[in-house]
Amino acid sequence: MRRGRTATWVTQNPADQARTATRGVYPALRRTEVSDDSRSIQNLARRHFLRNSAVTGVAGAGLASGVVGGVGTSALLGSRSARASEGDAMVAPGELDEYYGFWSGGHSGEVRVLGIPSMRELMRIPVFNTESATGWGITNESKHILGESARFHNGDAHHPHASLTDGRYDGKYLFINDKANTRVARIRLDIMKTDKVTTIPNVQAIHGLRLQKVPYTKYVFANAEFPIPQINDGRDLENPANYYTMFNAIDAETMEVAWQVIVDGNLDNTDADYTGRFVASTCYNSEKGMTLADSMRAERDWVVVYDVEAIEAAVEKGQFETLGDSPVPVLDGRKGSPLTRYIPVPKNPHGLNTSPDGKYFIANGKLSPTVSIIAIDKLPALFADEIEPRDSVVAEPELGLGPLHTTFDGRGFAYTTLFIDSQVAKWNIEEAIRAYNGEDVNYIHQKLDVHYQPGHNHASLCETRDADGKWLVVLCKFSKDRFLPVGPLHPENDQLIDISGDTMKLVHDGPTYAEPHDAIMMRADQLNPIQVWDRQDPFFAPTRAMAEADGITLESDNKVIRDGNKVRVYMTSVAPQYGITEFKVKQGDEVTVVITNLDTVEDLTHGFCMVNHGVSMEIGPQQTSSVTFTAERAGVHWYYCNWFCHAMHMEMFGRMLVEKA
Ligand code: CUK
Ligand code: CUA
Ligand code: CA
C-alpha cells in the first residue's frame, strides 16, 4: 500500500524540474497567485513526502516487498498496490474492459484501439501509414481507398472523433485528420478499417477536426492551419497579406468536401455545439505572422464562430466561388461576413471544447494562464449584432501555466491540462462564472501532477451528452524518467486518472508511441464490431467487380487468367492451404494475386507474403484481399501464409514459377 504511494510521490520531483526548465521558454507567462494558492495543499503534502521519501522511496521498496512476501520486483509491487488502493482500474485476465479507447497514433499515422481502464492495446488501424501486417498501402483495396494520396507513406494524425446522433455516439464511424498531407479519413467501426480518405483541396495542413453532434454527424468539420495564397500556383509568394486559410465541412457519408469558408488569421482546434448551428475554432495567429515572434505579438487572438445554417443557406443561394480545378463551394467568412463572428480571446489559444451540457465553448489560453468561456446561448444575439463579440465571454478563469485542452465530467467540473505546470486543474464552471462576476469563490478544486507536459485530456464520453465522469486520460508529451530508458527517443506517457470521486487519482502510466495528441472513449455497449466479414462488403467491392469481369466466382474458383502481360491469380484459402500452390508467369508480367478466405471461424485470419517482392497482406475470415506486383526476376519464388492459422500454418505455402523472358 505504502510502497505504491511512495513511488508516486518520489517521481513527482522531476515535474518541478521540468516546470522550472520550461518556464524560461515562455517569458510572456507569469506565475499566478491563483495557481500557487490552489496548489498549496498538494504542495505541502508533496514536500512533506519528498523530505521523508528521498531515502525511504528506495529503502521502502525492499521493506514493502518483504512485507508483501517478496513477490516480483518492487516496481511491479508499486503498480499493483497503487491499483489495489484506487479500486477498479485492474481488469483481470479474461475480463473485458468497460470502454473502448480510440487513440490517434500521432505521426505514426495510425489509430489505436485500447481497452479502458486496462489501457491494453487491442488493435492498430492503419490509416495514413503503410503497414506491413495488414498490407495497408500495399493491397489494391487499401490503395483504392487511399486514392491519389497512396503515394504518400507518412501521416500526422491528431484528432479521432466518432460519429454521433443527437449528441450521442452512434457507433458507425470514426474520423481523423492528417496534418502532414491535408487529409481526412473515415474508419468504419463495424470492421475497424479505414474506408475513405479525402484530400482537402485549396488548403494546407488539416489540424483541428470535430463532428457535427446534432441532429447527427452530417458534417466533419476540419480546420486547415496554414494560410496560403489563393490560388496557390506561384502567385503572391512573397505577399503574406494575400494568404488565407479555410474552415472545411466534409459530408460524413460521401466524404466529399461540402464547402469551405475563408477566414482571417490561421486555424487551430475546433468543436461543434449541441444545437447544430454553431461551430467554433481557435486562431493563434491572428497576426498572420510568418515567424514565431510575429505570431505572439498580439495580446489577444480570437475564436472564430461559424453559423452553419447561414453557410448552408448561402451555398443554396449560390453565394460562393470555386478555386482553380476544385468544384468545392468557397465562401468568404472573413471579418465582416455574416457567416462568422470573431471573438477576441487571450493569447495564442489552443484547444476548443464544448461542455457536454451544450452551454459553453471553452478556448484554452496557452500563452495566457486563462481559459475563455463563451456562452453558446449568446451567439444568436452576437450574429444578430445585438451584442459585441466580447459580451459572449462569460468568464475567463485563471488556471495555471499553459492551458491547452479542457474536458468535462458531466457534473459541472472541467479538467484543463496545464502544459508548463505539468498538471491537470479540476475546476467548476459555474463557480468560475460567479468569480468572474465578482463573487469570492475558489473555483479550482484540485491540481494533480501529471508526467509530464500534458497536451490533450479526455474524460469518458465527454464530447457527448453521456459524459459520465469516470475516467480521464491525460496525454503527456514527455515521459522522461517514468519508464525504462529506450534511447534518446522517449515514448509519450498517456496517464489514466480515476475521476469518479471528489479527487482525481492517477491509476496508470501508459507508454505510447509518436505523440497521440488526442483520444476518445466510448462505452463498450455503444459498439458492435463484426467477427467475420460479410461476403458483400463494399471494402473489396472493386476486387469483386474485377473478378466478375474475368468470369470468376471468388468463393469457389482457383484460376489463373492471362490478359496480355497482366496475370490475375484467383485463389481461395482454407486453413492450412491455398487453393493454388503453384502458378507460372513470365518475367516482367504484372501479377495480381486475389485470395478469398473461405474460413468462417472467428479469428481465423490468413496472410499472403510473396518472398522478396515487398508484398504481404491480411485475409480475414470471409474476406477477399488482392495485391499487384511485377514478376521482375525469373526463377522460383515461394509465397507463404504469414498469419498463424493452423497447426500446419508453416506448411501453408506455394510457388510462383517465373519463366525467363
Ligand atoms: S493538438 Cu496536439 S496537444 Cu493537434 Cu489537438 Cu493540442
Ligand atoms: Cu494460413 Cu497461416
Ligand atoms: Ca497570436
XYZ file of C-alpha atoms and ligand atoms in Angstrom:
670
model
C 0.000 0.000 0.000
C 2.530 2.474 1.242
C 5.036 1.472 -1.402
C 2.763 2.479 -4.274
C 2.218 5.880 -2.750
C 5.862 6.437 -2.092
C 6.877 5.608 -5.618
C 4.355 8.084 -6.977
C 5.477 10.945 -4.820
C 9.178 10.397 -5.376
C 8.872 10.567 -9.124
C 6.951 13.793 -8.942
C 10.129 15.655 -8.186
C 11.203 15.908 -11.868
C 7.872 17.593 -12.623
C 9.109 20.538 -10.642
C 12.350 20.492 -12.571
C 10.523 20.290 -15.860
C 8.302 23.170 -14.863
C 11.238 25.331 -13.924
C 13.119 24.396 -17.058
C 10.266 25.204 -19.434
C 9.241 28.427 -17.750
C 12.145 30.275 -19.298
C 10.944 29.328 -22.751
C 7.762 31.329 -22.252
C 8.885 34.707 -20.980
C 5.426 36.107 -21.637
C 3.996 33.928 -18.902
C 3.825 34.858 -15.317
C 3.130 32.674 -12.342
C -0.240 33.477 -10.841
C -1.382 33.773 -7.269
C -4.305 31.533 -8.007
C -2.301 28.582 -9.138
C 0.085 28.799 -6.210
C -2.705 29.080 -3.667
C -4.781 26.339 -5.066
C -1.828 24.034 -5.091
C -0.818 24.748 -1.565
C -2.381 21.672 -0.050
C -0.851 19.458 -2.696
C 2.489 21.157 -2.398
C 2.534 20.767 1.326
C 1.758 17.116 1.072
C 4.293 16.623 -1.627
C 7.065 18.484 0.118
C 6.370 16.556 3.270
C 6.701 13.331 1.375
C 9.710 14.421 -0.580
C 11.601 15.315 2.543
C 10.979 11.892 4.012
C 10.879 9.775 0.956
C 14.068 10.644 -0.900
C 15.544 7.929 1.265
C 12.539 5.805 2.079
C 11.472 5.711 -1.543
C 14.386 3.432 -2.214
C 14.718 1.771 1.148
C 10.963 1.374 1.401
C 10.909 -0.730 -1.702
C 12.793 -3.502 -0.022
C 10.754 -3.141 3.092
C 7.478 -3.329 1.272
C 8.486 -6.332 -0.778
C 9.438 -8.031 2.445
C 6.060 -7.278 3.915
C 4.109 -8.393 0.895
C 6.170 -11.518 0.563
C 8.873 -10.721 -1.954
C 6.691 -11.239 -4.996
C 8.241 -9.898 -8.198
C 10.095 -6.624 -8.480
C 9.476 -3.591 -6.395
C 8.247 -1.721 -9.465
C 5.566 -4.331 -10.005
C 4.581 -4.149 -6.390
C 4.309 -0.417 -6.697
C 1.841 -0.525 -9.510
C -0.143 -3.381 -8.011
C -0.613 -1.701 -4.698
C -1.469 1.588 -6.370
C -4.180 -0.199 -8.309
C -5.483 -2.017 -5.297
C -5.758 1.243 -3.421
C -7.520 3.052 -6.273
C -10.089 0.350 -6.794
C -11.226 -0.887 -10.161
C -8.614 0.066 -12.755
C -7.448 -3.563 -12.765
C -9.075 -5.732 -15.400
C -8.327 -9.359 -14.648
C -7.184 -11.781 -17.364
C -10.186 -12.904 -19.373
C -12.293 -9.949 -18.270
C -13.360 -7.303 -20.732
C -12.931 -3.567 -20.478
C -15.791 -1.151 -19.861
C -14.791 1.283 -22.601
C -13.183 1.376 -25.988
C -10.495 3.995 -26.341
C -9.611 5.323 -29.776
C -6.148 6.796 -29.799
C -4.548 8.804 -32.501
C -1.154 7.336 -33.360
C 0.242 10.820 -33.956
C 2.821 10.950 -36.696
C 2.831 7.168 -36.929
C -0.290 7.973 -38.992
C -2.447 5.222 -37.483
C -5.265 4.840 -34.979
C -5.070 2.506 -31.989
C -7.883 0.842 -30.151
C -7.399 0.462 -26.407
C -9.450 -1.108 -23.682
C -10.216 1.201 -20.775
C -9.472 1.067 -17.896
C -6.873 -1.640 -18.514
C -5.153 0.524 -21.160
C -4.456 -2.704 -23.065
C -3.848 -2.105 -26.755
C -6.475 -4.111 -28.611
C -5.805 -3.208 -32.231
C -3.985 -0.876 -34.568
C -5.858 0.560 -37.511
C -3.568 1.778 -40.276
C -4.844 4.992 -41.821
C -2.226 7.333 -43.278
C 0.725 4.973 -42.795
C 1.922 1.973 -44.748
C 1.544 -1.148 -42.652
C 3.299 -4.454 -43.095
C 0.982 -6.840 -41.238
C -2.308 -5.966 -42.919
C -0.752 -4.743 -46.157
C -2.298 -1.283 -45.777
C -0.836 0.838 -48.559
C 0.245 -2.387 -50.339
C -3.038 -4.116 -51.201
C -5.246 -2.982 -54.069
C -8.171 -2.469 -51.688
C -6.205 -0.053 -49.492
C -4.696 1.741 -52.492
C -8.181 2.197 -53.907
C -9.276 3.804 -50.621
C -6.130 5.942 -50.315
C -6.613 7.065 -53.902
C -4.167 9.538 -55.291
C -2.597 10.046 -51.853
C -1.430 6.396 -51.753
C 1.892 7.773 -52.976
C 2.471 9.250 -49.519
C 3.806 6.952 -46.853
C 3.541 9.302 -43.913
C 0.774 10.933 -41.967
C 0.264 13.051 -38.872
C -2.950 12.054 -37.154
C -4.244 14.202 -34.311
C -7.969 14.180 -33.679
C -10.030 10.963 -33.675
C -13.771 11.572 -33.236
C -16.688 9.179 -33.521
C -19.978 9.854 -35.282
C -22.956 10.992 -33.238
C -26.717 11.035 -33.483
C -28.487 13.563 -31.289
C -25.274 14.200 -29.356
C -24.570 10.540 -28.587
C -22.139 8.088 -30.145
C -23.913 6.007 -32.763
C -21.071 3.506 -33.284
C -20.838 3.996 -37.052
C -17.676 5.863 -37.944
C -14.507 7.339 -36.565
C -12.911 10.274 -38.374
C -9.356 11.544 -38.106
C -7.243 14.300 -39.650
C -3.855 14.137 -41.341
C -1.967 17.345 -40.816
C 1.015 16.142 -42.860
C -0.779 15.619 -46.179
C -4.009 17.620 -45.691
C -6.327 14.631 -45.485
C -9.367 13.474 -43.557
C -10.036 9.758 -43.167
C -13.008 7.730 -42.066
C -12.838 4.401 -40.240
C -15.801 2.042 -40.301
C -16.312 0.925 -36.726
C -18.052 -2.335 -37.719
C -14.862 -3.678 -39.315
C -12.359 -1.243 -37.733
C -10.825 -0.441 -41.115
C -10.277 2.833 -42.906
C -12.834 3.046 -45.708
C -12.474 6.612 -47.072
C -9.625 9.074 -47.370
C -10.187 12.562 -48.757
C -7.523 15.094 -49.636
C -8.876 18.577 -48.914
C -8.289 20.961 -51.844
C -7.233 24.635 -51.710
C -5.683 24.386 -48.230
C -2.649 23.089 -46.345
C -2.407 21.042 -43.145
C -5.724 19.856 -41.695
C -5.392 20.152 -37.934
C -8.476 20.616 -35.734
C -11.248 18.122 -36.524
C -14.645 17.677 -34.909
C -18.037 16.397 -35.902
C -21.486 17.839 -36.053
C -23.200 16.441 -32.947
C -26.808 17.454 -33.603
C -29.074 16.355 -35.174
C -26.449 13.877 -36.425
C -22.971 13.865 -37.926
C -23.835 15.292 -41.301
C -20.546 17.186 -41.470
C -16.980 16.572 -40.441
C -15.548 19.985 -39.587
C -11.856 20.370 -40.321
C -9.542 23.316 -39.756
C -6.794 23.979 -42.278
C -3.992 25.518 -40.269
C -1.633 27.391 -42.562
C -2.622 30.407 -44.665
C -1.572 30.141 -48.326
C -2.077 32.241 -51.474
C -5.445 31.733 -53.186
C -4.851 30.288 -55.775
C -1.571 28.702 -54.638
C 0.014 28.433 -58.080
C 3.095 30.594 -57.643
C 1.324 33.916 -57.243
C 1.697 36.034 -54.093
C 4.698 34.032 -52.874
C 6.115 36.996 -51.013
C 2.852 38.686 -50.239
C 1.564 37.103 -46.985
C -1.208 39.713 -46.844
C -2.861 37.669 -49.579
C -2.552 34.337 -47.783
C -5.716 32.829 -46.340
C -6.749 29.562 -44.815
C -10.156 27.904 -44.684
C -12.603 26.124 -42.446
C -13.854 22.965 -44.170
C -17.016 20.899 -43.960
C -16.885 17.374 -45.330
C -20.028 15.343 -45.960
C -19.650 12.453 -43.495
C -21.441 9.943 -45.740
C -19.848 10.691 -49.131
C -16.601 12.098 -47.660
C -16.677 14.814 -50.308
C -15.924 18.378 -49.286
C -19.289 20.154 -48.968
C -17.974 23.712 -48.599
C -15.032 25.803 -47.467
C -15.047 29.133 -45.654
C -12.152 31.584 -45.979
C -11.189 33.061 -42.608
C -8.829 35.665 -41.247
C -5.822 34.510 -39.260
C -4.994 30.818 -39.018
C -6.959 27.908 -37.531
C -6.028 25.569 -34.701
C -8.673 23.477 -32.890
C -12.434 23.319 -33.288
C -15.630 21.935 -31.791
C -19.346 21.986 -32.562
C -22.323 22.826 -30.375
C -25.425 20.826 -29.392
C -27.883 22.832 -31.481
C -26.312 22.012 -34.834
C -25.998 25.700 -35.728
C -22.616 26.812 -34.366
C -19.033 25.626 -34.652
C -16.060 27.453 -33.136
C -12.333 27.400 -33.895
C -9.341 28.852 -32.163
C -6.867 31.040 -34.037
C -3.409 31.508 -32.505
C -2.020 33.531 -35.345
C -4.461 36.405 -35.802
C -1.323 38.412 -36.581
C -0.866 36.243 -39.681
C 2.782 36.218 -38.655
C 5.269 34.324 -40.762
C 7.585 33.873 -37.760
C 7.199 32.662 -34.181
C 7.802 36.160 -32.814
C 5.182 37.663 -35.108
C 2.590 35.094 -34.100
C 2.971 36.066 -30.427
C 2.772 39.822 -30.904
C -0.885 40.435 -30.070
C -2.227 40.121 -26.513
C -5.391 38.626 -27.911
C -6.103 36.394 -30.857
C -9.605 35.086 -31.416
C -12.180 32.354 -31.580
C -13.998 32.354 -34.885
C -17.587 31.123 -34.729
C -19.367 29.783 -37.825
C -23.093 29.868 -38.394
C -23.597 26.552 -40.189
C -27.211 27.326 -41.071
C -26.236 30.654 -42.648
C -23.418 28.956 -44.576
C -25.773 26.267 -45.898
C -28.269 28.958 -46.953
C -25.509 30.884 -48.752
C -24.393 27.729 -50.589
C -28.005 27.075 -51.520
C -28.301 30.601 -52.978
C -25.086 30.188 -54.949
C -23.231 32.856 -52.949
C -19.824 31.260 -53.428
C -16.909 30.930 -55.784
C -14.771 27.999 -56.774
C -10.995 27.975 -56.975
C -8.927 26.506 -59.799
C -9.966 22.967 -60.753
C -11.785 22.363 -57.495
C -15.606 22.254 -57.690
C -15.963 22.894 -53.945
C -18.017 25.995 -52.993
C -15.747 28.538 -51.286
C -17.433 31.211 -49.153
C -15.980 34.375 -47.698
C -16.009 34.251 -43.913
C -13.504 36.973 -43.265
C -14.220 39.729 -40.773
C -17.465 41.482 -41.627
C -19.005 38.371 -43.188
C -22.496 37.418 -41.962
C -21.291 33.794 -41.819
C -18.787 34.247 -38.994
C -18.026 36.214 -35.849
C -14.587 36.814 -34.331
C -14.407 36.789 -30.541
C -11.138 38.181 -29.131
C -9.535 35.904 -26.508
C -6.054 35.814 -24.952
C -3.389 34.674 -26.205
C -2.423 32.112 -28.842
C -5.366 29.934 -27.732
C -5.174 26.210 -28.499
C -7.887 23.706 -27.535
C -11.563 24.449 -28.128
C -14.028 22.327 -26.175
C -17.804 22.261 -25.916
C -19.222 21.432 -22.497
C -21.494 18.358 -22.584
C -24.448 20.372 -21.244
C -24.219 22.323 -24.501
C -23.809 25.660 -22.734
C -20.233 26.698 -23.422
C -17.352 26.785 -25.848
C -14.111 26.888 -23.871
C -10.979 28.255 -25.519
C -7.719 27.342 -23.808
C -5.284 30.248 -23.491
C -1.887 28.534 -23.916
C 0.195 31.725 -23.622
C -2.357 33.098 -21.185
C -2.962 31.305 -17.852
C -6.675 31.598 -18.547
C -9.405 29.826 -20.448
C -12.200 31.835 -22.085
C -15.765 30.634 -21.519
C -18.084 31.563 -24.376
C -21.818 31.237 -23.712
C -23.365 29.499 -26.708
C -26.833 30.878 -25.899
C -25.458 34.380 -26.533
C -24.315 33.544 -30.053
C -27.674 34.136 -31.802
C -27.588 37.689 -30.369
C -23.982 38.067 -31.495
C -24.867 37.052 -35.052
C -27.856 39.421 -34.911
C -25.408 42.206 -33.929
C -27.296 42.803 -30.707
C -24.182 42.305 -28.581
C -20.437 42.808 -29.021
C -18.169 39.777 -29.520
C -16.630 40.062 -26.044
C -20.120 40.101 -24.486
C -20.318 36.395 -25.269
C -17.386 35.684 -22.942
C -18.947 34.970 -19.551
C -15.760 34.132 -17.625
C -12.021 33.914 -18.089
C -10.730 31.946 -15.103
C -7.021 31.729 -14.363
C -5.994 28.105 -14.060
C -2.202 27.917 -14.332
C 0.529 27.957 -16.914
C -0.025 26.761 -20.456
C -3.693 25.665 -20.561
C -4.062 23.524 -23.704
C -7.212 21.399 -23.561
C -10.276 21.051 -21.352
C -12.543 18.107 -20.739
C -15.673 17.532 -18.650
C -17.190 15.060 -16.207
C -20.866 15.869 -16.762
C -21.158 17.029 -13.136
C -20.219 20.653 -13.773
C -16.473 20.242 -13.446
C -13.919 20.915 -16.116
C -10.410 19.485 -16.286
C -7.769 21.539 -18.034
C -4.266 20.455 -18.914
C -1.516 22.875 -17.924
C 1.368 22.128 -20.251
C 4.007 24.188 -18.491
C 2.913 23.332 -14.960
C 2.673 19.606 -15.832
C -0.680 19.467 -14.097
C -4.364 18.946 -14.638
C -6.591 21.546 -12.970
C -10.049 20.445 -11.866
C -12.342 23.446 -11.702
C -16.024 24.234 -11.538
C -17.511 26.096 -14.486
C -20.424 27.829 -12.727
C -18.157 28.847 -9.830
C -15.685 30.329 -12.307
C -18.510 32.397 -13.813
C -19.561 33.580 -10.358
C -15.976 34.533 -9.541
C -15.759 36.441 -12.822
C -18.837 38.364 -11.700
C -17.104 39.409 -8.501
C -18.070 36.714 -6.018
C -15.357 35.436 -3.718
C -15.330 31.784 -4.701
C -12.427 29.445 -5.285
C -13.395 27.613 -8.446
C -10.263 25.460 -8.548
C -10.871 22.215 -6.673
C -7.681 20.285 -7.305
C -4.478 20.261 -9.250
C -2.882 16.926 -9.978
C 0.689 16.482 -11.165
C 0.973 14.561 -14.419
C 4.146 13.291 -16.077
C 4.975 15.427 -17.989
C 3.795 18.325 -20.167
C 0.229 17.275 -20.929
C -1.489 18.128 -24.224
C -4.963 16.711 -24.728
C -7.023 15.197 -21.987
C -10.294 13.407 -22.417
C -12.881 12.203 -19.907
C -15.116 9.254 -20.722
C -17.891 10.291 -23.152
C -17.118 13.983 -22.546
C -17.842 15.071 -26.108
C -21.356 13.651 -25.925
C -24.475 14.153 -23.826
C -23.483 10.958 -21.960
C -20.380 12.390 -20.220
C -20.130 10.102 -17.200
C -17.159 11.375 -15.244
C -15.491 8.022 -14.663
C -12.120 8.068 -16.374
C -9.800 10.768 -17.561
C -6.871 10.175 -19.869
C -4.112 12.733 -19.988
C -1.783 12.518 -22.946
C 1.620 13.693 -21.765
C 4.181 14.770 -24.334
C 7.207 13.850 -22.253
C 7.801 10.724 -20.198
C 11.387 11.466 -19.086
C 12.082 9.130 -16.157
C 8.761 7.270 -15.980
C 9.873 4.189 -17.923
C 12.988 2.124 -18.527
C 15.187 4.117 -20.892
C 14.943 3.155 -24.562
C 17.454 5.507 -26.115
C 17.187 9.194 -26.933
C 13.679 8.825 -28.359
C 11.213 8.505 -25.488
C 7.666 7.221 -25.517
C 4.875 9.589 -24.591
C 3.017 8.893 -21.374
C -0.745 8.503 -21.505
C -1.961 8.529 -17.933
C -5.259 7.166 -16.707
C -6.911 9.062 -13.878
C -9.922 7.993 -11.857
C -12.256 10.996 -11.635
C -15.282 9.186 -10.218
C -14.691 10.558 -6.708
C -14.122 14.026 -5.288
C -10.430 13.963 -6.112
C -8.528 12.870 -9.203
C -6.437 9.755 -8.684
C -3.662 8.677 -11.012
C -4.017 4.928 -11.635
C -1.943 4.033 -14.682
C 1.046 5.127 -16.750
C 0.742 4.137 -20.407
C 3.737 4.488 -22.707
C 2.668 5.282 -26.257
C 4.472 5.938 -29.476
C 4.723 9.002 -31.663
C 2.610 11.528 -29.845
C -1.047 10.543 -29.852
C -2.292 14.140 -29.351
C -5.877 13.111 -28.766
C -8.056 10.156 -27.809
C -11.688 9.388 -27.141
C -13.504 6.832 -25.031
C -16.737 5.101 -25.875
C -18.797 2.718 -23.742
C -18.296 -0.892 -24.841
C -22.037 -1.317 -25.388
C -22.035 1.552 -27.901
C -20.100 -0.507 -30.428
C -20.789 -3.780 -32.122
C -17.941 -4.806 -34.447
C -18.422 -7.864 -36.621
C -16.281 -11.001 -36.213
C -16.417 -12.415 -39.744
C -16.552 -10.420 -42.986
C -19.755 -10.097 -44.965
C -19.049 -11.511 -48.417
C -20.779 -8.483 -49.972
C -18.703 -5.955 -48.026
C -18.003 -2.806 -50.087
C -14.416 -2.837 -48.750
C -13.482 -5.303 -51.507
C -16.229 -4.416 -53.987
C -13.754 -3.166 -56.661
C -11.954 -6.526 -56.479
C -15.257 -8.375 -56.793
C -16.085 -6.264 -59.866
C -12.708 -7.173 -61.429
C -13.352 -10.860 -60.733
C -16.814 -10.697 -62.262
C -15.354 -9.109 -65.404
C -12.975 -12.080 -65.545
C -15.885 -14.505 -65.144
C -14.595 -15.595 -61.753
C -16.617 -16.650 -58.727
C -14.402 -15.593 -55.845
C -15.946 -18.055 -53.392
C -15.055 -21.162 -55.394
C -12.707 -20.542 -58.298
C -8.983 -21.219 -58.326
C -7.883 -19.943 -61.722
C -5.107 -18.052 -63.455
C -6.239 -15.537 -66.074
C -3.837 -14.037 -68.589
C -4.633 -10.646 -70.129
C -1.628 -9.558 -72.244
C 1.262 -9.194 -69.818
C -1.161 -8.961 -66.916
C -1.807 -12.125 -64.958
C -4.571 -12.452 -62.387
C -4.295 -15.356 -59.972
C -7.591 -16.061 -58.208
C -7.434 -18.471 -55.314
C -9.275 -19.436 -52.166
C -7.778 -20.310 -48.828
C -8.914 -22.811 -46.225
C -6.623 -23.491 -43.294
C -3.955 -24.651 -43.881
C -3.985 -24.465 -47.680
C -4.149 -22.057 -50.564
C -6.392 -23.073 -53.465
C -3.398 -22.684 -55.804
C 0.001 -23.885 -54.675
C 1.830 -23.401 -57.972
C 1.392 -20.927 -60.812
C 3.549 -19.951 -63.757
C 4.137 -16.448 -65.172
C 6.664 -14.791 -67.492
C 9.402 -12.484 -66.351
C 8.094 -8.901 -66.494
C 4.422 -9.853 -66.057
C 2.267 -7.707 -63.818
C 0.817 -10.214 -61.389
C -2.323 -9.680 -59.312
C -2.977 -12.257 -56.611
C -6.571 -12.332 -55.344
C -7.284 -14.515 -52.319
C -10.651 -15.271 -50.791
C -10.517 -16.732 -47.312
C -13.293 -19.322 -47.120
C -12.797 -19.993 -43.431
C -15.787 -18.858 -41.417
C -14.280 -19.300 -37.988
C -13.859 -16.192 -35.812
C -10.205 -15.133 -35.521
C -9.035 -17.339 -38.391
C -7.041 -14.895 -40.485
C -4.661 -15.960 -43.238
C -1.896 -13.945 -44.786
C -0.125 -13.843 -48.102
C 3.515 -12.957 -48.429
C 5.483 -13.254 -51.676
C 9.102 -13.579 -50.603
C 11.476 -10.870 -51.872
C 8.695 -8.890 -53.515
C 7.704 -6.457 -50.770
C 4.260 -7.999 -50.731
C 2.188 -9.046 -47.736
C -1.430 -8.817 -46.698
C -4.128 -9.921 -44.315
C -7.101 -12.036 -45.411
C -9.618 -12.233 -42.562
C -12.356 -14.853 -42.354
C -14.610 -14.461 -45.428
C -12.509 -11.539 -46.713
C -11.126 -11.080 -50.211
C -7.764 -9.308 -50.498
C -5.601 -8.618 -53.514
C -2.169 -7.295 -54.309
C -0.401 -6.413 -57.551
C 3.340 -6.623 -58.214
C 5.776 -7.242 -61.056
C 7.434 -10.620 -61.501
C 10.788 -8.975 -62.187
C 13.096 -11.923 -61.718
C 12.977 -15.347 -63.363
C 13.136 -18.311 -61.020
C 11.233 -19.941 -58.196
C 9.549 -17.609 -55.749
C 7.826 -19.005 -52.689
C 4.791 -17.492 -51.115
C 3.513 -18.325 -47.674
C 0.845 -17.566 -45.094
C 2.115 -15.119 -42.501
C -0.766 -15.126 -40.017
C -0.570 -18.171 -37.770
C -3.756 -20.038 -38.675
C -3.401 -23.749 -38.033
C -1.047 -26.388 -36.665
C 0.161 -26.761 -40.271
C 0.488 -22.997 -40.775
C 4.174 -23.301 -41.663
C 3.160 -25.669 -44.460
C 0.689 -23.170 -45.955
C 2.838 -22.170 -48.938
C 3.102 -22.215 -52.706
C 5.430 -21.367 -55.597
C 5.358 -18.746 -58.303
C 7.426 -20.051 -61.209
C 8.748 -17.197 -63.317
C 9.972 -18.140 -66.819
C 12.855 -16.204 -68.321
C 11.696 -13.504 -70.707
S -3.311 19.361 -30.792
Cu -1.533 18.220 -30.120
S -1.736 18.688 -27.947
Cu -3.028 18.689 -32.675
Cu -5.262 18.838 -30.630
Cu -3.301 20.048 -28.656
Cu -2.979 -19.602 -43.193
Cu -1.263 -19.296 -41.650
Ca -1.069 35.220 -31.606
